[in-house]
Short mmCIF file of C-alpha atoms in Angstrom, two decimals:
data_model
loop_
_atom_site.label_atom_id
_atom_site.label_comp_id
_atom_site.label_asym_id
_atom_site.label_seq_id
_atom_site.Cartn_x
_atom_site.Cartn_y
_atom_site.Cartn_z
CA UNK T 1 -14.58 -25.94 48.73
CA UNK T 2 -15.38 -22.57 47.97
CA UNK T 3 -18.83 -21.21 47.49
CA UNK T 4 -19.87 -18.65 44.32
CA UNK T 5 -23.01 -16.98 43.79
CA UNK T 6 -23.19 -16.22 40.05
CA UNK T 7 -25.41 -12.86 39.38
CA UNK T 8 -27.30 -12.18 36.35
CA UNK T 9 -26.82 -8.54 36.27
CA UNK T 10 -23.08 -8.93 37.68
CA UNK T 11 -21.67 -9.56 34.30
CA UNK T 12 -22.34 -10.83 30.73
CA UNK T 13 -20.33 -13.62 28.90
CA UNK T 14 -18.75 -13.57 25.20
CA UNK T 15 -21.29 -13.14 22.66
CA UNK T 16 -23.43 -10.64 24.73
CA UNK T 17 -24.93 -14.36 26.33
CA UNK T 18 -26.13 -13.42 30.21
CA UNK T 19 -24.52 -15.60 33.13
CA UNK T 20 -27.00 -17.25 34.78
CA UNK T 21 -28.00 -16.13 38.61
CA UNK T 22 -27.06 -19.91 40.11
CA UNK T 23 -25.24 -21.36 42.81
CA UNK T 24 -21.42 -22.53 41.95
CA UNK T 25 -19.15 -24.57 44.50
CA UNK T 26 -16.08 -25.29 42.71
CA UNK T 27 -12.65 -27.08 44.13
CA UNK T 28 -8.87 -28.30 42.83
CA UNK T 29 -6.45 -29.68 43.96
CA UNK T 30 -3.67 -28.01 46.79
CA UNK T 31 -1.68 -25.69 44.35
CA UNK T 32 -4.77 -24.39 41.99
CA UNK T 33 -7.14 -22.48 42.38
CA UNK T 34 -10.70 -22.12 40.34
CA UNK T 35 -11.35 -18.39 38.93
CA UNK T 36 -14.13 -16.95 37.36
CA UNK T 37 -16.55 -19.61 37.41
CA UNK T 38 -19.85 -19.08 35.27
CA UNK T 39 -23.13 -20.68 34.13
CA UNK T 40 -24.01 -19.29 30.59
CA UNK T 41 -27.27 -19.66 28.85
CA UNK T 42 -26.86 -21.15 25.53
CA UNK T 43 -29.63 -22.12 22.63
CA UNK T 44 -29.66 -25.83 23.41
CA UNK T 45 -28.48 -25.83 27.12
CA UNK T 46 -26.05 -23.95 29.31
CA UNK T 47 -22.02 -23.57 29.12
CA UNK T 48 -19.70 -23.24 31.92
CA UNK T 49 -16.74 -21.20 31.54
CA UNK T 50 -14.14 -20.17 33.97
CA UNK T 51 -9.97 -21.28 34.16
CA UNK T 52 -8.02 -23.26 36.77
CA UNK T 53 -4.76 -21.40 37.60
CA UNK T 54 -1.62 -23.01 39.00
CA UNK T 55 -0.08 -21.64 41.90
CA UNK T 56 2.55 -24.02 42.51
CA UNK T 57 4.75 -27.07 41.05
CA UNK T 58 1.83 -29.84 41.99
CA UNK T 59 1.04 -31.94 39.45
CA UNK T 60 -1.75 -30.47 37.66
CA UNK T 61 -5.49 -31.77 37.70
CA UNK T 62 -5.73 -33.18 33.85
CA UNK T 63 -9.94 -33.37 34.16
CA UNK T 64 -12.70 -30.40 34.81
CA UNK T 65 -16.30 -31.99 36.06
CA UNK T 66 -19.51 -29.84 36.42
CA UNK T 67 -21.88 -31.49 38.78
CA UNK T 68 -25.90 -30.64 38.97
CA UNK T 69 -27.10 -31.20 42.27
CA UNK T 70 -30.20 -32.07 43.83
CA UNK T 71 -31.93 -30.21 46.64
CA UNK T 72 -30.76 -32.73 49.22
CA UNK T 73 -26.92 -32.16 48.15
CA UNK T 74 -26.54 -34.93 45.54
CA UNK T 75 -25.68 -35.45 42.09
CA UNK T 76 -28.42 -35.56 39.63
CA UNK T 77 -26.15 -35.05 36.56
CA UNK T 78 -22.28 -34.56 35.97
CA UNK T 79 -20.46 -33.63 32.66
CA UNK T 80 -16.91 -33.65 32.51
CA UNK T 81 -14.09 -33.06 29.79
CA UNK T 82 -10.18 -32.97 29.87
CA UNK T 83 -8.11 -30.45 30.55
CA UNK T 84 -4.93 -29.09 29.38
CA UNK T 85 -2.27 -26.45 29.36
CA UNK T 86 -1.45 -25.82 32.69
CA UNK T 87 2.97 -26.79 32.37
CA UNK T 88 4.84 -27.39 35.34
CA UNK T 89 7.55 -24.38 34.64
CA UNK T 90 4.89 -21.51 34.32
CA UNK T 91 2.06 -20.39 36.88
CA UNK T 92 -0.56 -19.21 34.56
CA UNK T 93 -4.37 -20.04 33.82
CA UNK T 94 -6.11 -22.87 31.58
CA UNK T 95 -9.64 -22.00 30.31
CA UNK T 96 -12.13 -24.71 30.24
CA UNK T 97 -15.72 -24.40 28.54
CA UNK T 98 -18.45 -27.29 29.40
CA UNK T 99 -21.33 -27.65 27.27
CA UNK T 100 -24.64 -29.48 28.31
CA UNK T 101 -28.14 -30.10 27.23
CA UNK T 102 -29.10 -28.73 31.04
CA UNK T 103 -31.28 -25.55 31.06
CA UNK T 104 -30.49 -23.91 34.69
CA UNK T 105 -33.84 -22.20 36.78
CA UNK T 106 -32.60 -19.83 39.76
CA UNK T 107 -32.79 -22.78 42.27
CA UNK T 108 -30.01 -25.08 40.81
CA UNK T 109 -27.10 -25.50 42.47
CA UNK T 110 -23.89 -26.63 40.87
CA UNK T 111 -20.22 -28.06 41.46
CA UNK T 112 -17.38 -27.62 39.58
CA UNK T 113 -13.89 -29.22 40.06
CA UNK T 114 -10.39 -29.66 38.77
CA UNK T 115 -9.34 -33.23 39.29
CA UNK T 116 -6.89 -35.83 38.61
CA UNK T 117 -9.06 -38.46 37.68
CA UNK T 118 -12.78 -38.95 36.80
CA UNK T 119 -14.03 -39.51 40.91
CA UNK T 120 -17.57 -37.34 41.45
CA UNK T 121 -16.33 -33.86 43.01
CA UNK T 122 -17.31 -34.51 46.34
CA UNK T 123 -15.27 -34.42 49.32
CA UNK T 124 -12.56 -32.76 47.49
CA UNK T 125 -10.37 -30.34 49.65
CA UNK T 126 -10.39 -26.71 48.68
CA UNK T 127 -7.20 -25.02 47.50
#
């Protein structure tokens, strides 16, 4: 699992929307690997954004779960949606963009992950 601090000031999203300054763990499967994870403020909630690249033949995670976590480390909330577009033949990037009702204060921490199934992130081995 790999740990991302998302800074405010560090960049702005499309649509001149800040990221929010939040806590991101994110995780897929041996072969992938998570890039440019970020929490985006949104009218009724907040997005995440990033892509899942492939960096090998494995067969590719087909599922992207956000996870809100509690201070003591568990999950308070999860949304998750499908994912697609990452072939077998090519090593390139699929984008993914999570919508939820959630609005994000400074002290929320998050986890993202590419799976292969709809199982909570935890416990998932890093790429």
């Amino acid at each position: 699992m790999t740990l991302i601090a998302i800074g405010a000031a560090a960049s702005t999203a499309a649509k001149g929307a800040p990221n929010l300054d939040v806590l991101i763990e994110v995780s897929a499967p041996r072969g992938f690997a998570m890039r440019s994870p970020a929490a985006i403020a949104i009218p009724d909630g907040t997005r995440f954004h990033g892509a899942v690249c492939r960096r090998s033949r494995s067969p590719a995670p087909n599922r992207l779960r956000v996870e809100r976590l509690g201070a003591d480390g568990n999950v308070q909330v999860s949304a998750s949606q499908s994912l697609s577009g990452l072939t077998v033949t090519q090593r390139h990037c699929a984008t993914y963009d999570v919508v939820t009702p959630w609005k994000v204060t400074a002290s929320d921490r998050f986890r993202i992950c590419a799976t292969r199934d709809a199982a909570p992130c935890m416990g998932r081995d890093a790429p």
